[in-house]
Coordinates of N, CA and C in Angstrom, one line a residue:
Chain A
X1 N -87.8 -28.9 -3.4 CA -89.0 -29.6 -3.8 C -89.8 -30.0 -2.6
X2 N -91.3 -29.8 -2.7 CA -91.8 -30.3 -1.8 C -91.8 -31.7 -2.1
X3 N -91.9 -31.9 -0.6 CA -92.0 -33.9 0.2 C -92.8 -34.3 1.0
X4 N -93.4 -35.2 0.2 CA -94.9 -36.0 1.5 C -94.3 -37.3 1.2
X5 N -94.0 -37.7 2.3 CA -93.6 -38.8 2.2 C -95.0 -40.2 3.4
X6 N -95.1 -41.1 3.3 CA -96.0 -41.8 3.9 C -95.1 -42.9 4.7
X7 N -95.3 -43.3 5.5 CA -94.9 -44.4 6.5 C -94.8 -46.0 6.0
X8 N -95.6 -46.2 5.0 CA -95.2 -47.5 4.3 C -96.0 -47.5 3.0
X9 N -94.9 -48.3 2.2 CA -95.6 -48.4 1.3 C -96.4 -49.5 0.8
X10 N -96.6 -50.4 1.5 CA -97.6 -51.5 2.0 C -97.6 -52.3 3.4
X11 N -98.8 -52.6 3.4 CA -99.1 -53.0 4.7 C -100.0 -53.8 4.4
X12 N -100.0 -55.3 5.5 CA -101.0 -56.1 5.7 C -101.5 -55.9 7.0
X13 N -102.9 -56.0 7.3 CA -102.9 -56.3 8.8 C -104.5 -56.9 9.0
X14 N -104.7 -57.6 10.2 CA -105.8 -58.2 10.1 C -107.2 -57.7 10.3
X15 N -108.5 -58.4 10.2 CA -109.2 -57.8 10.6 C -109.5 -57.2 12.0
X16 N -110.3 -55.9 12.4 CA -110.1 -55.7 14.5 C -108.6 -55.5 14.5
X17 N -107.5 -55.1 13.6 CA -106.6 -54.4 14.5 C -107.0 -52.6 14.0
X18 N -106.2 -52.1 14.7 CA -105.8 -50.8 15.0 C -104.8 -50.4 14.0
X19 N -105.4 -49.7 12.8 CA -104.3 -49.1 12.1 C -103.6 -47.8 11.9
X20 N -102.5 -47.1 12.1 CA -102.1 -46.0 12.1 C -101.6 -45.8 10.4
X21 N -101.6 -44.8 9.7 CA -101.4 -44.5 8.3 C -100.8 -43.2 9.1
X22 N -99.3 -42.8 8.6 CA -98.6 -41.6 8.9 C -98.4 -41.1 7.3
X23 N -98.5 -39.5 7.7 CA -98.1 -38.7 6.5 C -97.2 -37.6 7.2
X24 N -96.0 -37.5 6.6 CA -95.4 -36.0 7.0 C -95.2 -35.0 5.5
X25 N -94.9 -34.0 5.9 CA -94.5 -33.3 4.6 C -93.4 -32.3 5.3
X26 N -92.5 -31.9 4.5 CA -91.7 -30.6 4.6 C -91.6 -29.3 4.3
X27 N -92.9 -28.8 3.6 CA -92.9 -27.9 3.3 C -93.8 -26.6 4.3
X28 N -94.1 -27.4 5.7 CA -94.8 -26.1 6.5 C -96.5 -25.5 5.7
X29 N -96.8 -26.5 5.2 CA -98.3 -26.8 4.4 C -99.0 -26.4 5.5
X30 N -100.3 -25.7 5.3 CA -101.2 -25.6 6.3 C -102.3 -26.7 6.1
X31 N -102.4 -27.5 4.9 CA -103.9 -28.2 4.6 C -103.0 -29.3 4.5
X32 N -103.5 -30.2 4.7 CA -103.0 -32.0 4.8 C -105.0 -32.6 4.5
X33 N -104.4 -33.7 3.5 CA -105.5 -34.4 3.3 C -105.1 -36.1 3.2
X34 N -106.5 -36.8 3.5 CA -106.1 -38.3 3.2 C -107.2 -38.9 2.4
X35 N -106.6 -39.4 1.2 CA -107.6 -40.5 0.2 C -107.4 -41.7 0.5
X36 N -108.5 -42.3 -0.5 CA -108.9 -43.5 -0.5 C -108.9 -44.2 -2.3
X37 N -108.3 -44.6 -2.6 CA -108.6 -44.8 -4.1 C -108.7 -46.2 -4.4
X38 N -109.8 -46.2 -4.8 CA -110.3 -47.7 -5.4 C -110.5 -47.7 -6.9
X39 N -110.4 -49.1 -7.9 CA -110.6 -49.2 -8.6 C -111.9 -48.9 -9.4
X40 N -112.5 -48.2 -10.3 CA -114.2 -47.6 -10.8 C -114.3 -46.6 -9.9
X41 N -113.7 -46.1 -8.7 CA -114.1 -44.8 -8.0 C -113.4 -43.7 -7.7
X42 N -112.1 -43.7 -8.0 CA -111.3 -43.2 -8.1 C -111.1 -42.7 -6.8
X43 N -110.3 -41.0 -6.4 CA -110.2 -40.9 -5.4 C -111.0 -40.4 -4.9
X44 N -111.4 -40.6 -3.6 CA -112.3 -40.2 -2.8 C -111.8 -39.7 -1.5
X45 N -112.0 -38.4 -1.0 CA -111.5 -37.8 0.3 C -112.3 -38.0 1.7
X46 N -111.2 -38.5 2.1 CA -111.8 -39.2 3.8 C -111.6 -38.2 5.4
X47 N -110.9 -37.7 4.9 CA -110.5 -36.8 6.0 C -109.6 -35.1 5.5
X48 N -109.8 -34.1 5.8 CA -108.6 -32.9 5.7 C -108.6 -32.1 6.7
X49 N -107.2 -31.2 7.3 CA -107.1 -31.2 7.9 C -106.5 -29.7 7.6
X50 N -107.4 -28.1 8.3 CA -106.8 -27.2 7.6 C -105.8 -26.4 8.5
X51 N -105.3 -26.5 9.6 CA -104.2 -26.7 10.5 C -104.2 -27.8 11.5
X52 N -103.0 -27.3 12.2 CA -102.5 -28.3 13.5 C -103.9 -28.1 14.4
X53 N -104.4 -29.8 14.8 CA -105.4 -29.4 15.9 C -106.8 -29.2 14.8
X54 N -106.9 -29.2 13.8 CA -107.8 -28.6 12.7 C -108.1 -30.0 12.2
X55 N -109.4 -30.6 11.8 CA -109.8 -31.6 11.0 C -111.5 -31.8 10.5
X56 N -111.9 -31.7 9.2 CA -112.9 -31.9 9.0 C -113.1 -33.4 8.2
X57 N -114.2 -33.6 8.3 CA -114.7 -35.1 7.6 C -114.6 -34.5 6.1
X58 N -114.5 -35.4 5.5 CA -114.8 -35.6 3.5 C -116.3 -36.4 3.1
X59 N -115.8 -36.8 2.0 CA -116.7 -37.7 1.8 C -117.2 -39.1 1.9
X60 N -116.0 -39.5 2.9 CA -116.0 -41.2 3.2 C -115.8 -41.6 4.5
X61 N -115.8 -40.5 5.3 CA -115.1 -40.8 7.1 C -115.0 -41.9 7.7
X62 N -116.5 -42.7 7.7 CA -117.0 -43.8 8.3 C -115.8 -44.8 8.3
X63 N -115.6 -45.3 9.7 CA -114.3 -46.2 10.0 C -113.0 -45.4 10.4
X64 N -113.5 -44.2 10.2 CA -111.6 -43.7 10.2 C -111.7 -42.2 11.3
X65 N -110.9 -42.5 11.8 CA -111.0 -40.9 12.2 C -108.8 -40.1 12.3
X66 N -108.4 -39.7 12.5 CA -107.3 -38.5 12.0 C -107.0 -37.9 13.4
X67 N -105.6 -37.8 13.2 CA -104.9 -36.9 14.2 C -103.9 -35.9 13.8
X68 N -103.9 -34.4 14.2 CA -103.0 -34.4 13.5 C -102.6 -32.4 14.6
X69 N -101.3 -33.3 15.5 CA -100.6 -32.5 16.6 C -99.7 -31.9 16.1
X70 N -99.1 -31.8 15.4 CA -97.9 -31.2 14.4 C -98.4 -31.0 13.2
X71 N -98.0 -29.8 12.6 CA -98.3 -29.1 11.2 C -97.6 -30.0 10.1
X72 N -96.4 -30.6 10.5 CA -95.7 -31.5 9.3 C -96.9 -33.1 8.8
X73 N -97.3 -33.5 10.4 CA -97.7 -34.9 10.4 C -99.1 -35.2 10.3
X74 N -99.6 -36.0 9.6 CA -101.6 -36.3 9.8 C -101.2 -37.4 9.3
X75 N -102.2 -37.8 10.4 CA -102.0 -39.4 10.6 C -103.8 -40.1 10.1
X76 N -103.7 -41.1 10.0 CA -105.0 -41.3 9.8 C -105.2 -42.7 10.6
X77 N -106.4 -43.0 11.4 CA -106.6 -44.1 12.2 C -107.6 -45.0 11.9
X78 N -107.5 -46.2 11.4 CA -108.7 -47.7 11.1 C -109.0 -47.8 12.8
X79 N -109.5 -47.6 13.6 CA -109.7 -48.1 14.8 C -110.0 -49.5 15.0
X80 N -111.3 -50.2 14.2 CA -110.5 -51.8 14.1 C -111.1 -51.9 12.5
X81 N -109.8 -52.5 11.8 CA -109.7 -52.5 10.4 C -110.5 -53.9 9.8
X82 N -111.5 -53.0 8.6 CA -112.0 -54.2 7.7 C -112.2 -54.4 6.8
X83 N -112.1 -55.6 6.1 CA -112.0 -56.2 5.2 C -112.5 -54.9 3.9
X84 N -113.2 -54.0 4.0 CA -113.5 -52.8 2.8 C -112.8 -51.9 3.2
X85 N -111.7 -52.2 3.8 CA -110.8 -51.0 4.0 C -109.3 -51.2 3.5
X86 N -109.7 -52.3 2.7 CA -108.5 -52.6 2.1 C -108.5 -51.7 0.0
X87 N -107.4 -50.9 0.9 CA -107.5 -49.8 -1.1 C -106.0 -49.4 -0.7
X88 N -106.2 -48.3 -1.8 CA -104.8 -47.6 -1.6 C -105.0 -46.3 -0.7
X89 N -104.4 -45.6 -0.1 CA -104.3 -44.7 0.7 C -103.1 -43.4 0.3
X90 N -103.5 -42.3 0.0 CA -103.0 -41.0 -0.7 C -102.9 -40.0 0.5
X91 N -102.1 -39.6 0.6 CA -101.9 -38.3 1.8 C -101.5 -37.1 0.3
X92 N -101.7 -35.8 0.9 CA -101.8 -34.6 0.0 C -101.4 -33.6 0.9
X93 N -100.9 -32.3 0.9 CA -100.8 -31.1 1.4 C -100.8 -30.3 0.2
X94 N -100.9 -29.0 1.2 CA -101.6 -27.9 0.2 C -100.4 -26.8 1.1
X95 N -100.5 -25.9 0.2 CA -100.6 -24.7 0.9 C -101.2 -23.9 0.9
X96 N -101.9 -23.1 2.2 CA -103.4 -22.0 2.0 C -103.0 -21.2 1.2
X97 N -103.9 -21.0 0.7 CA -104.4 -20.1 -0.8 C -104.2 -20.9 -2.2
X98 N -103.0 -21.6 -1.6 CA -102.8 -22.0 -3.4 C -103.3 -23.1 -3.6
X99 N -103.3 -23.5 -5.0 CA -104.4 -24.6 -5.6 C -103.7 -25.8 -5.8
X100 N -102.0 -25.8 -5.9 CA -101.6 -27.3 -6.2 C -101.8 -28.1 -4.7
X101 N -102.1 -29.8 -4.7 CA -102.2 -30.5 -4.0 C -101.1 -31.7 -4.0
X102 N -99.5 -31.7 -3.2 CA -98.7 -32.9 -3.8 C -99.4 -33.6 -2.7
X103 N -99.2 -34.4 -3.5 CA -99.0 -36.1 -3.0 C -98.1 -37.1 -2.6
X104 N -98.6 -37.7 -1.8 CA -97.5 -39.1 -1.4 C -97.1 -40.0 -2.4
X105 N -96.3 -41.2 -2.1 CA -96.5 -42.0 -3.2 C -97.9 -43.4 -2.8
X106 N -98.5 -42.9 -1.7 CA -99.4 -43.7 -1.1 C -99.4 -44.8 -0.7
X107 N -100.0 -45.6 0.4 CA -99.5 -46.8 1.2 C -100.9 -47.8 0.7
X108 N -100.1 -49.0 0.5 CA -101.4 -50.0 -0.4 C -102.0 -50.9 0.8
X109 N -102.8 -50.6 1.2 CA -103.7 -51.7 2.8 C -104.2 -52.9 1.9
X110 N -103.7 -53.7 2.9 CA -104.3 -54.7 3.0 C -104.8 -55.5 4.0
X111 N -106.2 -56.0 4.3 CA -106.7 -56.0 5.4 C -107.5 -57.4 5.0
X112 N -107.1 -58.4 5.9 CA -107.3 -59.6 5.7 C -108.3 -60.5 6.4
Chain B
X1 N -123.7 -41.5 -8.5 CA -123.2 -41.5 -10.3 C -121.9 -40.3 -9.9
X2 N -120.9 -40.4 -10.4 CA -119.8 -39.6 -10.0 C -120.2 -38.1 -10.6
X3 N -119.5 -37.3 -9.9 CA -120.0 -35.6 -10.1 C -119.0 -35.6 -11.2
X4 N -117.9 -36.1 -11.2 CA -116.8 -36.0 -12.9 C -117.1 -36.9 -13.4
X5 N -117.2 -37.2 -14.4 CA -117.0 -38.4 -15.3 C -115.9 -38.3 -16.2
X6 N -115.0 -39.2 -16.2 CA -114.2 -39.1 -17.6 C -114.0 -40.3 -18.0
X7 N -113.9 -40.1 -19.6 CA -113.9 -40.8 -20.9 C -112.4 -40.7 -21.4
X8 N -111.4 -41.5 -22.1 CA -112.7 -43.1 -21.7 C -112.2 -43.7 -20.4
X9 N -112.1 -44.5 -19.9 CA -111.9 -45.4 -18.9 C -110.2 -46.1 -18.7
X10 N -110.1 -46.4 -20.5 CA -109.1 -47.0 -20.6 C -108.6 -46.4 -22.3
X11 N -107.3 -46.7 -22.4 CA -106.9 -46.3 -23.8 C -105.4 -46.8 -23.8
X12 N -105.5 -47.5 -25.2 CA -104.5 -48.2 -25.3 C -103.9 -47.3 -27.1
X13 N -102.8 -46.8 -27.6 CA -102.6 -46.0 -28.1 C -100.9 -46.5 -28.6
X14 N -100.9 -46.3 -30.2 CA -99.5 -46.7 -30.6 C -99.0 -45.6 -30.4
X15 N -97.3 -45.6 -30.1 CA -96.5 -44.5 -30.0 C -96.3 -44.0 -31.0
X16 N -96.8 -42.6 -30.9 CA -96.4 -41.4 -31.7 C -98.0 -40.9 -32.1
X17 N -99.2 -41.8 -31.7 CA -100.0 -40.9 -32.2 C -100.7 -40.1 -31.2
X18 N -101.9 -39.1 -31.4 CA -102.3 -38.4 -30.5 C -103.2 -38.9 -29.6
X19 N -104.1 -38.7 -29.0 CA -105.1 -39.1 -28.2 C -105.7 -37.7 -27.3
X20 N -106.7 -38.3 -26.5 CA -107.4 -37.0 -25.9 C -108.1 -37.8 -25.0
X21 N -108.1 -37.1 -24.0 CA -109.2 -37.7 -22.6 C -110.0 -36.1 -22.2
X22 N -111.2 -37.1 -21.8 CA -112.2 -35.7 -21.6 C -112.9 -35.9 -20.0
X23 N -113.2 -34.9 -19.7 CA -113.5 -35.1 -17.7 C -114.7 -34.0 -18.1
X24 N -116.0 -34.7 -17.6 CA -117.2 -33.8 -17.5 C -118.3 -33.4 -16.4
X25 N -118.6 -32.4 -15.9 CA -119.2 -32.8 -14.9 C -121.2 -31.5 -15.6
X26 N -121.6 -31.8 -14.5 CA -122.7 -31.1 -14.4 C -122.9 -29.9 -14.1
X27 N -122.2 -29.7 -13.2 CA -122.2 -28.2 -12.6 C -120.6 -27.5 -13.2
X28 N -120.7 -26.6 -12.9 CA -120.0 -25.4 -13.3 C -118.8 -25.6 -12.1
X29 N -117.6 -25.6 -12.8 CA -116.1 -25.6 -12.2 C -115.4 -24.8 -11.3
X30 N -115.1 -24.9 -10.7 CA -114.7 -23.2 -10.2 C -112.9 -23.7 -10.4
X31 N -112.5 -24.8 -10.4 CA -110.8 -24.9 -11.0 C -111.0 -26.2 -11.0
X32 N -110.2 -26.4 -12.5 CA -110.2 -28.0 -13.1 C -108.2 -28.5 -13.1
X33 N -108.3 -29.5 -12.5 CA -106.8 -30.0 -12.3 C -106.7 -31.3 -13.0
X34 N -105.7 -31.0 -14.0 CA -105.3 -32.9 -14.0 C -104.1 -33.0 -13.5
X35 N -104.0 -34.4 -13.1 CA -102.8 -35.0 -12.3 C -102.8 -36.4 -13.1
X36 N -101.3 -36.9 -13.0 CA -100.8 -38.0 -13.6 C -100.2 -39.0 -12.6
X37 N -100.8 -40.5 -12.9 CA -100.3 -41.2 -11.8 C -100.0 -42.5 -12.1
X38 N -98.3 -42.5 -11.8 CA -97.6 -43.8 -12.1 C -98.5 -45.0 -11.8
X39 N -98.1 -46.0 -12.2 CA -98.9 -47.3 -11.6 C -98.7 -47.4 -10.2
X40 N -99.0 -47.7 -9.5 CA -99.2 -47.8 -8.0 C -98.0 -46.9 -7.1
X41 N -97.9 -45.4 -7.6 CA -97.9 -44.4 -7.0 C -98.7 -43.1 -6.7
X42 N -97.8 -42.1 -6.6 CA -98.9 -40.8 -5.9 C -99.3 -40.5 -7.5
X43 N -99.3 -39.2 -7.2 CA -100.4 -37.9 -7.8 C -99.0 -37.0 -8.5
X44 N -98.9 -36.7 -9.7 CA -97.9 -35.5 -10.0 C -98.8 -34.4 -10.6
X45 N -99.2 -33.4 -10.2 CA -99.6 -32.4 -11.1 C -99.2 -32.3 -12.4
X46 N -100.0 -31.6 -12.9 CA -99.8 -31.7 -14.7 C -100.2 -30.3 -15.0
X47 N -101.3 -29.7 -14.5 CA -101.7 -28.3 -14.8 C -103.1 -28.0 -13.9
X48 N -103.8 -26.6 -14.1 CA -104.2 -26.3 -13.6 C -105.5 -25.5 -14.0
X49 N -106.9 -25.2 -14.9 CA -107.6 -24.8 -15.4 C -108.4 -23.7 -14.8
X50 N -108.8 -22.8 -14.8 CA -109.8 -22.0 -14.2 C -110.4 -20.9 -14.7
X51 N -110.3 -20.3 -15.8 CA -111.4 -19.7 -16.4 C -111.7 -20.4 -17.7
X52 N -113.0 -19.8 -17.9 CA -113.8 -20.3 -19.5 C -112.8 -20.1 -20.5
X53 N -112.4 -21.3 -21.1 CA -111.8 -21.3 -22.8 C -110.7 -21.2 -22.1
X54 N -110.1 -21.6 -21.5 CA -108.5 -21.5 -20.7 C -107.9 -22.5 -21.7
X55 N -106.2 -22.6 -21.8 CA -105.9 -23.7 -22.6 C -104.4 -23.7 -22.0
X56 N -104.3 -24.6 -21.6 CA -102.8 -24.6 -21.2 C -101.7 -25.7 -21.8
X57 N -100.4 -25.4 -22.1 CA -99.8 -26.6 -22.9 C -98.2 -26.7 -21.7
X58 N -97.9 -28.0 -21.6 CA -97.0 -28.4 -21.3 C -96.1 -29.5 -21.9
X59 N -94.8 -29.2 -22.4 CA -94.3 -30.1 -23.3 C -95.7 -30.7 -24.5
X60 N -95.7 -32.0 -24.8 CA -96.6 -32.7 -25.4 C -97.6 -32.7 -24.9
X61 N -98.3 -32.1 -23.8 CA -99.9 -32.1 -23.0 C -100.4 -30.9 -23.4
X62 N -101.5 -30.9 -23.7 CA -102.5 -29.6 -23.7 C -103.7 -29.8 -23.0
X63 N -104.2 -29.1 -22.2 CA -105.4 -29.3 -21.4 C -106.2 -28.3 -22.2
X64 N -107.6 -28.3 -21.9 CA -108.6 -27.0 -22.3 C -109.8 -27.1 -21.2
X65 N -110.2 -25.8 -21.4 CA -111.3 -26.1 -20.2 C -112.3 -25.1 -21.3
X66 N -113.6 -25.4 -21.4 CA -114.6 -24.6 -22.2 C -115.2 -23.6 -21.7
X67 N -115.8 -22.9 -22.3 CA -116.4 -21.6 -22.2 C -117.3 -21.7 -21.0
X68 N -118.3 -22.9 -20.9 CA -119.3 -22.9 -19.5 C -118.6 -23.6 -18.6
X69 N -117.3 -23.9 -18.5 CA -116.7 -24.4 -17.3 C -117.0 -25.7 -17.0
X70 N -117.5 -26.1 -17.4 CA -118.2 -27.5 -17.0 C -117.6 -29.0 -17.7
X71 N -117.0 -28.5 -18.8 CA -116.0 -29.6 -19.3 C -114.1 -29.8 -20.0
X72 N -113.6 -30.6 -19.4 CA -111.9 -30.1 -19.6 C -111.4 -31.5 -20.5
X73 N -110.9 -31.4 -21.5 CA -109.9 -32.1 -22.1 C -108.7 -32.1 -22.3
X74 N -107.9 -33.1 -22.2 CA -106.4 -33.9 -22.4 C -105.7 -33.9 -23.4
X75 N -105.1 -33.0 -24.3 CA -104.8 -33.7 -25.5 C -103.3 -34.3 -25.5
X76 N -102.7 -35.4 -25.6 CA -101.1 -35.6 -26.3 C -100.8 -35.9 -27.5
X77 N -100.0 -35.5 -27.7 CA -99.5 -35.1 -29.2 C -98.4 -35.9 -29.2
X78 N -98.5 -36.6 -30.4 CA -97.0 -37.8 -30.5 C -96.9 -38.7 -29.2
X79 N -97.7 -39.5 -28.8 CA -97.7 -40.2 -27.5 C -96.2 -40.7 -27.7
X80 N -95.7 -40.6 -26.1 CA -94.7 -41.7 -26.1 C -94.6 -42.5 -24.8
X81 N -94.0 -43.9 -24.4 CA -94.2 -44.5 -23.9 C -94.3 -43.7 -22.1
X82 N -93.1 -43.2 -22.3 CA -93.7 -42.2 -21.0 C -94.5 -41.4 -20.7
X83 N -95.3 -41.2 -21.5 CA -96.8 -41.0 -21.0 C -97.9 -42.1 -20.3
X84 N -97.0 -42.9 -20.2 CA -98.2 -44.1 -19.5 C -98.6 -43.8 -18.8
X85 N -100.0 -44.1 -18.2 CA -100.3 -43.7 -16.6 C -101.9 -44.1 -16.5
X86 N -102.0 -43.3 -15.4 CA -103.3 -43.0 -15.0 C -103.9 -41.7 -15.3
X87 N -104.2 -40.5 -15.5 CA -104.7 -39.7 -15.9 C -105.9 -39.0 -15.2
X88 N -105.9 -38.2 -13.7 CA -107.0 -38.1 -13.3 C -107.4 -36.6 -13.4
X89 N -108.8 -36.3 -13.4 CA -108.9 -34.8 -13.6 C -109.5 -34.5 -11.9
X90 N -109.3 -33.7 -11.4 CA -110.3 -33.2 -10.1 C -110.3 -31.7 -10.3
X91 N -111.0 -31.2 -9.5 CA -111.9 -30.1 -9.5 C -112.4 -29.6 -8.4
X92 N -112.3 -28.2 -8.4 CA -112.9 -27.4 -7.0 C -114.4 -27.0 -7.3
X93 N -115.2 -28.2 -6.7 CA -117.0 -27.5 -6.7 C -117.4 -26.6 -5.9
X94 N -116.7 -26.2 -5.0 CA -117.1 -25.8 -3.9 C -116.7 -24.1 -4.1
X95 N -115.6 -23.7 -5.0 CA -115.2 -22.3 -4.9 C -114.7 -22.1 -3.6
X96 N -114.1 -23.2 -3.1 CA -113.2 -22.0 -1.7 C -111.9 -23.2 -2.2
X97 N -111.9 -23.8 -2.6 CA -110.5 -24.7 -3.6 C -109.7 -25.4 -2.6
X98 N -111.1 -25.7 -1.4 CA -110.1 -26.3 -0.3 C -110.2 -27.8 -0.6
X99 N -111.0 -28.5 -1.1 CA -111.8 -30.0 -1.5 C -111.3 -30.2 -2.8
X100 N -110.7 -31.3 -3.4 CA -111.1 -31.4 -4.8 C -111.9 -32.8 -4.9
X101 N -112.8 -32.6 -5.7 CA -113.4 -34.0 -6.1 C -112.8 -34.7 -7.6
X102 N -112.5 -35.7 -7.4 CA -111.7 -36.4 -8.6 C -112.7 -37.5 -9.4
X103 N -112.4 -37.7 -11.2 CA -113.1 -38.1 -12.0 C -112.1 -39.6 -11.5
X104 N -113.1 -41.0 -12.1 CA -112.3 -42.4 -11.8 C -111.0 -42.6 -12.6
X105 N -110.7 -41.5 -13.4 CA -109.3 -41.6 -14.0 C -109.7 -42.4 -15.5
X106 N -108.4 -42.5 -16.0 CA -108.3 -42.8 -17.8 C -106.9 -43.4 -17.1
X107 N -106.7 -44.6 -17.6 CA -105.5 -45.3 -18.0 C -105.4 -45.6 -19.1
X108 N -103.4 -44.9 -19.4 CA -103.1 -45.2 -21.2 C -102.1 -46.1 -21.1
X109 N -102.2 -46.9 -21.7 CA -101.2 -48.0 -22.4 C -100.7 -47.1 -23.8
X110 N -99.0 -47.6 -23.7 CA -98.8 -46.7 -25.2 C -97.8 -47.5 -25.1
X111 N -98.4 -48.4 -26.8 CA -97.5 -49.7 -26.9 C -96.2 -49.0 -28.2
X112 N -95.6 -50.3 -28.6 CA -94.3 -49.7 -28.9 C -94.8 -50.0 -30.9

C-alpha cells in the first residue's frame, strides 16, 4: 500500500515563526504536492513538485515556498507564519502518468 | 467563483436511503475524480471518470460523468452510516492531469 505520511498531525505556532510542514511517501512517486483546505474553499494547491530539485507554484503560493532534496520528502516552508495561515494542510503524491493522487492524513496549523 | 461547484454543500440523510451529490464546472473535463474524506483526515480515492457518459460503480457508490464532460454525479444507494464524510470531486482542466482543481466538497450526515 502506498504511504504519505506527514510530520504532525497538529501544530500550534506563533505569529513570525518559521514553519516546516514535512511530507514523505514510500512509494518512489515522482509528483509530490501540498494543499491548503479551508472551510467554503475547499482544497486549493499551493505548491507541486514534479521531481527531486523540481517545484512549481499552484494556485496560492504567497507565504510559502517548498523544498524538496529527496524524491520520498517535500517539505513545505511558512517563512514567518500568519494568522491566515492557519487551515489544514494535505500532502499528495502521484505517480507520472497515472491519475490517482494519495494523500496524507494532513497536519491541522494553527497559528496564533 | 470556484471553477467546480458542487451541490449540495451539506446533506443530512436517513440510513438506508439513497442520495446523490453533483460537481459542475464550465468548461470541459479532461478527468473527473471523487475522493472521500474522513472528518479531519486525508483524501481516499473513490474512482475516477474520463470519458463522456462514463459510469463507474463501487460497492454502493456510482459516479457518472455526462456526455459534454462538464458535469459528474455521486449516487449511494442504501446510505449507511459509513458513508459519512466529506465528499470531494476534483478534476484535470488542464489535460496534462498534473494539477487537479477540487469542488468545496458535500458533507453527509447519515443518521441512524
Amino acid at each position: 500500500d502506498v504511504k504519505v505520511t506527514q510530520s504532525s498531525r497538529y501544530l500550534v505556532k506563533r505569529t513570525g515563526e518559521k514553519v516546516f510542514l514535512e511530507c514523505v511517501q514510500d512509494m518512489d512517486h515522482e509528483n509530490m504536492f501540498w494543499y491548503r483546505q479551508d472551510p467554503g474553499l475547499g482544497l486549493r494547491l499551493i505548491y507541486f513538485s514534479y521531481d527531486v530539485k523540481m517545484k512549481e507554484k499552484g494556485d496560492i503560493p504567497e507565504g510559502y515556498s517548498v523544498s524538496r532534496e529527496k524524491k520520498e520528502r517535500f517539505s513545505l516552508i511558512l517563512e514567518s507564519a500568519s494568522t491566515n495561515q492557519t487551515s489544514m494542510y494535505l500532502c499528495a503524491s502521484r505517480r507520472q502518468g497515472s491519475y490517482e493522487q494519495y494523500f496524507g492524513p494532513g497536519t491541522r496549523l494553527t497559528v496564533t | 467563483s470556484q471553477e467546480l461547484e458542487q451541490s449540495p454543500q451539506s446533506l443530512i440523510v436517513q440510513e438506508g436511503k439513497n442520495l446523490t451529490i453533483n460537481c459542475t464546472s464550465s468548461k470541459t473535463l479532461y478527468g473527473l475524480y471523487w475522493y472521500k474524506q474522513k472528518y479531519g483526515e486525508g483524501l481516499i480515492f473513490l474512482m475516477m471518470l474520463q470519458k463522456g457518459g462514463e459510469e463507474k460503480s463501487h460497492e454502493k457508490i456510482t459516479a457518472k460523468l455526462d456526455e459534454k464532460k462538464q458535469q459528474s454525479s455521486l449516487h449511494i444507494t442504501a446510505s449507511q452510516p459509513s458513508h459519512a464524510g466529506i465528499y470531494l470531486c476534483g478534476a484535470d482542466m488542464g489535460g496534462t492531469a498534473s494539477k487537479l482543481t477540487f469542488g468545496t466538497g458535500t458533507r453527509l450526515q447519515v443518521t441512524l
